[in-house]
Amino acid sequence: MSRPRTAPPTLEDVARVAGVSRATVSRVINGTRNVDRKIQEVVRAAVDQTGYAPNRAARSLVTKRTGTIALVVSGAGEQGEGDAFASRVFADPFFGRVASGVVGFLRTRGVHPVLMVADTDRAREDVLAFLRQGSADGALLVSTHAEDPLPARLAEAKVPAVLFARPARPVPISYVDLDHQAGAKLAADLLVELGCAQVATVTGPLDVPASQNRLTGFRDAMARHGFPYVPIAEGGFTAASGEVAMERLLAEHPGVDGVFAANDLMAQGALNILQQHGKRVPQDVALIGFDDSGPALACRPQLTTVRQPVEDMAAEMARMLLGQVDDPGRRPKSVIFEPSLVVRGSA
């Protein structure tokens, strides 16, 4: 004999468990921003307890929203890059941290991200069409190249969008970013404090604003400490490029005793080369990375690094985007986060 089907939980069930009105539950579930945060938490806990699932189709008719946002990873590649671009992107732990921050923020708000990779002109047109057709309420954009046209295209299309990192060229689009120069200064100050006399840096791609700012901040801080010249070798934010850059620095400046690498992957590559050359880290060469990502903990010794709070920055992106969806007329906004120094074994 079959068991009677249990009716799915309703808004009234959630309201009863939360001890609030049905209207309050509806406002929280529909993402209305004028509900006290503590009440929102109580209602979300009641949603979890009851197992209530909103009727997304009915909800979209009322709110005129899809409950979906596009998480777009974009570059300036040409036709034919295909899976190679995605492989490079998702091999970098940075993007996993961005996705974690976005999903963590959205998961209790009834909003779901759709991942889109825009590595060609055709793919970028597909993203724009997807957004213009109303298939998502807006876009969170992680751009990997200074020449990427997508930020400007999104601004022109007046699509709600927030960018991770300041655009290379002035564009009226909201973004979150880090004070990269302040982070590089933290690295410079520590290397000087440790007594390093011949300091060098492995930069990221110098057409990327974050790389430029980290280099400027590091050079300026070293100059204030009395170092008028800092050798550099440009990398590509990958471990392999860090190895090539470190080989070059050792060939041209064999007495180097302090290195700042502009991300942890390049620092990991630099560490491999230093150890292959018989250099002890930190006894012979102090090494500092940037990001405080997984590779910093995988290294031996573990990396001293400048922490970029990527998950918090990604969550703020999502918060800003939902604010734009609520109020399409609001002006673009920037939010700048502060770095911190995490001291481990490499310096």
Tab-separated table of C-alpha atoms in Angstrom:
chain	number	residue	atom	x	y	z
A	1	MET	CA	0.000	0.000	0.000
A	2	SER	CA	1.523	3.351	-0.999
A	3	ARG	CA	2.099	5.993	1.625
A	4	PRO	CA	0.127	9.253	1.256
A	5	ARG	CA	2.117	12.015	-0.415
A	6	THR	CA	3.235	14.697	2.008
A	7	ALA	CA	2.389	18.232	0.929
A	8	PRO	CA	5.464	20.395	0.319
A	9	PRO	CA	6.205	23.065	2.945
A	10	THR	CA	4.645	26.463	2.321
A	11	LEU	CA	5.451	30.072	3.124
A	12	GLU	CA	3.037	29.767	6.049
A	13	ASP	CA	5.068	26.840	7.420
A	14	VAL	CA	8.265	28.893	7.227
A	15	ALA	CA	6.536	31.885	8.858
A	16	ARG	CA	5.265	29.719	11.707
A	17	VAL	CA	8.723	28.251	12.414
A	18	ALA	CA	10.424	31.649	12.145
A	19	GLY	CA	7.788	33.432	14.231
A	20	VAL	CA	7.254	36.165	11.642
A	21	SER	CA	4.574	37.088	9.150
A	22	ARG	CA	4.110	35.455	5.764
A	23	ALA	CA	4.845	38.825	4.136
A	24	THR	CA	8.216	39.027	5.931
A	25	VAL	CA	9.138	35.539	4.738
A	26	SER	CA	8.182	36.536	1.203
A	27	ARG	CA	10.356	39.658	1.346
A	28	VAL	CA	13.378	37.689	2.561
A	29	ILE	CA	12.994	34.942	-0.032
A	30	ASN	CA	12.518	37.481	-2.818
A	31	GLY	CA	15.708	39.263	-1.800
A	32	THR	CA	14.185	42.528	-0.575
A	33	ARG	CA	16.934	44.529	1.120
A	34	ASN	CA	14.867	46.413	3.732
A	35	VAL	CA	14.558	43.458	6.121
A	36	ASP	CA	16.684	43.457	9.277
A	37	ARG	CA	19.682	41.139	8.911
A	38	LYS	CA	18.867	39.178	12.080
A	39	ILE	CA	15.339	38.552	10.818
A	40	GLN	CA	16.771	37.415	7.489
A	41	GLU	CA	18.958	34.896	9.318
A	42	VAL	CA	15.982	33.586	11.324
A	43	VAL	CA	13.903	33.181	8.172
A	44	ARG	CA	16.698	31.405	6.288
A	45	ALA	CA	17.168	29.041	9.206
A	46	ALA	CA	13.436	28.298	9.087
A	47	VAL	CA	13.681	27.688	5.327
A	48	ASP	CA	16.442	25.137	5.968
A	49	GLN	CA	14.466	23.526	8.801
A	50	THR	CA	11.244	23.159	6.819
A	51	GLY	CA	12.862	22.334	3.489
A	52	TYR	CA	10.823	25.020	1.749
A	53	ALA	CA	11.686	25.526	-1.940
A	54	PRO	CA	10.326	28.623	-3.721
A	55	ASN	CA	8.420	28.202	-6.961
A	56	ARG	CA	10.971	29.890	-9.182
A	57	ALA	CA	8.641	30.278	-12.158
A	58	ALA	CA	5.929	31.965	-10.111
A	59	ARG	CA	8.483	34.076	-8.322
A	60	SER	CA	10.012	35.348	-11.567
A	61	LEU	CA	6.592	36.468	-12.803
A	62	VAL	CA	6.176	38.598	-9.688
A	63	THR	CA	9.702	39.949	-9.303
A	64	LYS	CA	10.625	40.164	-13.018
A	65	ARG	CA	13.882	38.405	-12.117
A	66	THR	CA	15.333	35.072	-13.097
A	67	GLY	CA	17.067	34.363	-9.792
A	68	THR	CA	20.193	33.679	-11.854
A	69	ILE	CA	23.413	35.623	-12.350
A	70	ALA	CA	26.198	34.943	-14.840
A	71	LEU	CA	29.684	34.366	-13.428
A	72	VAL	CA	31.792	35.204	-16.466
A	73	VAL	CA	35.492	34.483	-16.902
A	74	SER	CA	36.671	36.503	-19.875
A	75	GLY	CA	39.890	37.134	-21.764
A	76	ALA	CA	40.946	38.827	-24.966
A	77	GLY	CA	41.760	35.667	-26.863
A	78	GLU	CA	41.207	35.148	-30.549
A	79	GLN	CA	39.108	32.525	-32.233
A	80	GLY	CA	40.373	28.982	-31.803
A	81	GLU	CA	41.659	29.095	-28.242
A	82	GLY	CA	38.912	26.683	-27.211
A	83	ASP	CA	39.482	24.535	-24.151
A	84	ALA	CA	43.046	25.801	-23.646
A	85	PHE	CA	41.802	29.064	-22.146
A	86	ALA	CA	39.460	27.319	-19.727
A	87	SER	CA	42.205	24.886	-18.739
A	88	ARG	CA	44.589	27.728	-17.903
A	89	VAL	CA	41.943	29.637	-15.995
A	90	PHE	CA	40.706	26.800	-13.833
A	91	ALA	CA	44.203	25.538	-13.061
A	92	ASP	CA	44.725	28.801	-11.153
A	93	PRO	CA	43.454	28.533	-7.548
A	94	PHE	CA	42.430	32.200	-7.695
A	95	PHE	CA	39.331	31.406	-9.754
A	96	GLY	CA	38.226	28.672	-7.395
A	97	ARG	CA	38.389	31.174	-4.548
A	98	VAL	CA	36.285	33.663	-6.521
A	99	ALA	CA	33.644	31.009	-7.235
A	100	SER	CA	33.652	29.935	-3.578
A	101	GLY	CA	33.031	33.495	-2.407
A	102	VAL	CA	30.225	34.048	-4.917
A	103	VAL	CA	28.459	30.749	-4.216
A	104	GLY	CA	28.830	31.175	-0.464
A	105	PHE	CA	27.105	34.556	-0.606
A	106	LEU	CA	24.334	33.609	-3.035
A	107	ARG	CA	23.396	30.150	-1.752
A	108	THR	CA	21.072	31.406	1.002
A	109	ARG	CA	19.555	34.153	-1.120
A	110	GLY	CA	17.737	32.083	-3.716
A	111	VAL	CA	20.103	33.222	-6.474
A	112	HIS	CA	22.112	30.795	-8.585
A	113	PRO	CA	25.265	31.479	-10.623
A	114	VAL	CA	25.728	30.223	-14.172
A	115	LEU	CA	29.365	29.878	-15.204
A	116	MET	CA	30.236	31.274	-18.630
A	117	VAL	CA	33.651	31.328	-20.298
A	118	ALA	CA	34.178	34.138	-22.806
A	119	ASP	CA	37.513	33.541	-24.522
A	120	THR	CA	36.601	34.541	-28.079
A	121	ASP	CA	34.633	37.283	-29.830
A	122	ARG	CA	31.815	34.812	-30.493
A	123	ALA	CA	31.716	33.722	-26.848
A	124	ARG	CA	31.549	37.336	-25.695
A	125	GLU	CA	28.642	37.993	-28.059
A	126	ASP	CA	26.901	34.938	-26.605
A	127	VAL	CA	27.337	36.333	-23.087
A	128	LEU	CA	25.923	39.705	-24.128
A	129	ALA	CA	22.958	38.081	-25.865
A	130	PHE	CA	22.292	35.883	-22.824
A	131	LEU	CA	22.157	38.953	-20.601
A	132	ARG	CA	20.224	41.201	-22.994
A	133	GLN	CA	17.563	38.522	-23.395
A	134	GLY	CA	17.037	38.540	-19.656
A	135	SER	CA	18.318	34.993	-19.130
A	136	ALA	CA	20.213	36.263	-16.067
A	137	ASP	CA	19.737	39.293	-13.861
A	138	GLY	CA	23.315	40.509	-14.252
A	139	ALA	CA	26.956	39.493	-14.498
A	140	LEU	CA	29.952	39.070	-12.226
A	141	LEU	CA	32.991	39.424	-14.463
A	142	VAL	CA	36.520	38.164	-13.908
A	143	SER	CA	38.657	39.487	-16.736
A	144	THR	CA	42.062	37.946	-17.394
A	145	HIS	CA	43.512	40.400	-19.908
A	146	ALA	CA	43.931	44.157	-20.106
A	147	GLU	CA	42.635	44.221	-23.694
A	148	ASP	CA	39.389	42.439	-22.849
A	149	PRO	CA	36.529	44.405	-24.482
A	150	LEU	CA	33.755	42.827	-22.406
A	151	PRO	CA	33.715	45.296	-19.464
A	152	ALA	CA	33.089	48.193	-21.842
A	153	ARG	CA	30.493	46.199	-23.804
A	154	LEU	CA	28.578	45.408	-20.608
A	155	ALA	CA	28.648	49.070	-19.592
A	156	GLU	CA	27.403	50.133	-23.029
A	157	ALA	CA	24.583	47.583	-22.846
A	158	LYS	CA	23.602	48.936	-19.395
A	159	VAL	CA	23.565	45.405	-18.021
A	160	PRO	CA	23.948	45.146	-14.214
A	161	ALA	CA	27.563	44.031	-13.816
A	162	VAL	CA	30.423	44.069	-11.336
A	163	LEU	CA	34.062	43.466	-12.235
A	164	PHE	CA	36.752	41.802	-10.146
A	165	ALA	CA	39.666	44.284	-10.297
A	166	ARG	CA	39.816	47.785	-11.696
A	167	PRO	CA	39.511	47.826	-15.499
A	168	ALA	CA	42.666	48.660	-17.436
A	169	ARG	CA	40.888	51.543	-19.157
A	170	PRO	CA	38.286	53.895	-17.676
A	171	VAL	CA	34.879	52.198	-17.905
A	172	PRO	CA	31.704	53.171	-15.997
A	173	ILE	CA	31.365	49.778	-14.298
A	174	SER	CA	31.358	48.778	-10.635
A	175	TYR	CA	34.329	46.813	-9.346
A	176	VAL	CA	36.069	45.437	-6.287
A	177	ASP	CA	39.831	45.527	-5.981
A	178	LEU	CA	42.741	45.338	-3.570
A	179	ASP	CA	45.192	48.036	-2.542
A	180	HIS	CA	47.976	46.286	-4.429
A	181	GLN	CA	50.581	48.944	-3.744
A	182	ALA	CA	50.011	48.642	-0.005
A	183	GLY	CA	50.411	44.873	-0.285
A	184	ALA	CA	53.689	45.184	-2.145
A	185	LYS	CA	54.907	47.642	0.485
A	186	LEU	CA	54.297	45.014	3.177
A	187	ALA	CA	56.584	42.652	1.275
A	188	ALA	CA	59.283	45.285	0.795
A	189	ASP	CA	59.232	46.305	4.448
A	190	LEU	CA	59.688	42.711	5.604
A	191	LEU	CA	62.588	41.983	3.233
A	192	VAL	CA	64.386	45.101	4.467
A	193	GLU	CA	63.619	44.226	8.085
A	194	LEU	CA	65.176	40.792	7.484
A	195	GLY	CA	68.387	42.467	6.316
A	196	CYS	CA	68.199	41.583	2.630
A	197	ALA	CA	70.756	43.604	0.661
A	198	GLN	CA	70.109	42.513	-2.942
A	199	VAL	CA	66.392	42.414	-3.537
A	200	ALA	CA	64.604	41.511	-6.789
A	201	THR	CA	61.008	40.954	-7.884
A	202	VAL	CA	59.146	38.615	-10.214
A	203	THR	CA	56.259	40.649	-11.628
A	204	GLY	CA	53.023	39.549	-13.187
A	205	PRO	CA	52.198	40.501	-16.806
A	206	LEU	CA	52.961	44.207	-17.013
A	207	ASP	CA	49.912	45.008	-19.126
A	208	VAL	CA	47.699	44.045	-16.160
A	209	PRO	CA	46.875	46.896	-13.727
A	210	ALA	CA	47.327	44.692	-10.634
A	211	SER	CA	50.846	43.743	-11.776
A	212	GLN	CA	51.718	47.367	-12.491
A	213	ASN	CA	50.463	48.451	-9.079
A	214	ARG	CA	52.326	45.711	-7.228
A	215	LEU	CA	55.534	46.625	-9.030
A	216	THR	CA	55.060	50.342	-8.378
A	217	GLY	CA	54.287	49.760	-4.713
A	218	PHE	CA	57.303	47.515	-4.270
A	219	ARG	CA	59.731	49.846	-6.051
A	220	ASP	CA	58.459	52.910	-4.187
A	221	ALA	CA	58.743	51.178	-0.821
A	222	MET	CA	62.252	49.918	-1.587
A	223	ALA	CA	63.272	53.413	-2.705
A	224	ARG	CA	62.106	54.810	0.627
A	225	HIS	CA	64.339	52.231	2.279
A	226	GLY	CA	67.311	53.496	0.250
A	227	PHE	CA	67.265	50.986	-2.623
A	228	PRO	CA	67.260	53.033	-5.856
A	229	TYR	CA	67.231	49.986	-8.160
A	230	VAL	CA	65.289	46.732	-7.959
A	231	PRO	CA	65.909	44.135	-10.684
A	232	ILE	CA	62.747	42.677	-12.194
A	233	ALA	CA	61.797	39.672	-14.296
A	234	GLU	CA	58.330	39.507	-15.797
A	235	GLY	CA	56.235	36.401	-15.290
A	236	GLY	CA	52.760	35.289	-16.318
A	237	PHE	CA	51.117	34.422	-12.971
A	238	THR	CA	51.980	30.722	-13.490
A	239	ALA	CA	54.475	28.482	-11.683
A	240	ALA	CA	56.319	27.794	-14.953
A	241	SER	CA	56.743	31.512	-15.631
A	242	GLY	CA	58.056	31.946	-12.088
A	243	GLU	CA	60.716	29.346	-12.786
A	244	VAL	CA	61.823	31.098	-15.978
A	245	ALA	CA	61.895	34.486	-14.252
A	246	MET	CA	63.897	33.178	-11.301
A	247	GLU	CA	66.446	31.549	-13.616
A	248	ARG	CA	66.906	34.903	-15.319
A	249	LEU	CA	67.316	36.772	-12.040
A	250	LEU	CA	69.926	34.313	-10.769
A	251	ALA	CA	71.837	34.501	-14.048
A	252	GLU	CA	71.894	38.299	-14.041
A	253	HIS	CA	72.056	38.874	-10.270
A	254	PRO	CA	73.622	35.813	-8.620
A	255	GLY	CA	73.895	37.570	-5.252
A	256	VAL	CA	70.155	38.128	-4.854
A	257	ASP	CA	69.080	37.432	-1.264
A	258	GLY	CA	65.457	38.602	-1.245
A	259	VAL	CA	62.680	38.019	-3.794
A	260	PHE	CA	59.108	39.299	-3.980
A	261	ALA	CA	56.950	37.337	-6.431
A	262	ALA	CA	53.691	38.987	-7.449
A	263	ASN	CA	51.619	35.849	-6.884
A	264	ASP	CA	52.002	32.563	-5.032
A	265	LEU	CA	52.182	30.400	-8.162
A	266	MET	CA	55.191	32.352	-9.437
A	267	ALA	CA	56.706	32.220	-5.956
A	268	GLN	CA	56.269	28.443	-6.021
A	269	GLY	CA	58.131	28.305	-9.332
A	270	ALA	CA	60.838	30.623	-8.003
A	271	LEU	CA	61.267	28.389	-4.942
A	272	ASN	CA	61.794	25.339	-7.158
A	273	ILE	CA	64.602	27.072	-9.042
A	274	LEU	CA	66.252	28.472	-5.927
A	275	GLN	CA	66.363	25.001	-4.402
A	276	GLN	CA	67.677	23.494	-7.645
A	277	HIS	CA	70.531	26.003	-7.471
A	278	GLY	CA	71.323	24.979	-3.907
A	279	LYS	CA	69.900	28.156	-2.378
A	280	ARG	CA	68.370	27.688	1.052
A	281	VAL	CA	65.081	29.473	1.677
A	282	PRO	CA	64.975	31.586	3.796
A	283	GLN	CA	68.602	31.321	4.985
A	284	ASP	CA	70.181	32.299	1.650
A	285	VAL	CA	67.215	33.895	-0.087
A	286	ALA	CA	64.072	35.212	1.580
A	287	LEU	CA	61.005	34.688	-0.625
A	288	ILE	CA	57.589	36.359	-0.394
A	289	GLY	CA	54.530	35.612	-2.527
A	290	PHE	CA	51.178	37.330	-3.014
A	291	ASP	CA	47.548	36.083	-2.638
A	292	ASP	CA	47.760	33.570	0.245
A	293	SER	CA	46.358	30.806	-1.964
A	294	GLY	CA	46.722	27.017	-1.857
A	295	PRO	CA	50.243	26.924	-3.344
A	296	ALA	CA	51.511	29.009	-0.406
A	297	LEU	CA	50.700	26.116	1.923
A	298	ALA	CA	51.883	23.439	-0.521
A	299	CYS	CA	55.419	24.856	-0.686
A	300	ARG	CA	58.232	23.623	1.559
A	301	PRO	CA	58.943	25.820	3.364
A	302	GLN	CA	55.464	27.299	3.332
A	303	LEU	CA	55.322	30.725	1.754
A	304	THR	CA	55.271	34.012	3.540
A	305	THR	CA	52.775	35.927	1.427
A	306	VAL	CA	50.582	38.993	1.126
A	307	ARG	CA	46.975	37.962	1.697
A	308	GLN	CA	44.331	39.032	-0.781
A	309	PRO	CA	40.896	38.260	0.734
A	310	VAL	CA	39.513	36.899	-2.535
A	311	GLU	CA	36.487	35.146	-1.046
A	312	ASP	CA	35.395	38.320	0.765
A	313	MET	CA	35.961	40.370	-2.383
A	314	ALA	CA	33.898	37.937	-4.462
A	315	ALA	CA	31.070	38.014	-1.912
A	316	GLU	CA	31.112	41.812	-2.054
A	317	MET	CA	30.864	41.628	-5.859
A	318	ALA	CA	27.722	39.545	-5.516
A	319	ARG	CA	26.278	41.911	-2.898
A	320	MET	CA	26.938	44.900	-5.163
A	321	LEU	CA	25.354	43.161	-8.151
A	322	LEU	CA	22.164	42.328	-6.263
A	323	GLY	CA	22.038	45.981	-5.219
A	324	GLN	CA	22.220	47.017	-8.873
A	325	VAL	CA	19.462	44.581	-9.776
A	326	ASP	CA	17.296	46.166	-7.058
A	327	ASP	CA	18.162	49.690	-8.183
A	328	PRO	CA	19.254	49.755	-11.858
A	329	GLY	CA	19.755	53.523	-11.754
A	330	ARG	CA	22.432	53.581	-9.089
A	331	ARG	CA	25.835	54.895	-10.127
A	332	PRO	CA	28.839	52.572	-10.515
A	333	LYS	CA	30.704	51.925	-7.278
A	334	SER	CA	34.186	50.740	-6.312
A	335	VAL	CA	35.151	48.892	-3.127
A	336	ILE	CA	38.844	48.575	-2.243
A	337	PHE	CA	40.036	45.908	0.193
A	338	GLU	CA	43.155	46.047	2.358
A	339	PRO	CA	45.916	43.408	2.184
A	340	SER	CA	47.685	41.798	5.130
A	341	LEU	CA	50.990	39.981	5.583
A	342	VAL	CA	50.989	36.277	6.464
A	343	VAL	CA	54.404	35.239	7.787
A	344	ARG	CA	55.391	31.599	7.355
A	345	GLY	CA	58.659	29.818	6.679
A	346	SER	CA	60.031	31.336	3.462
A	347	ALA	CA	60.855	34.790	4.877
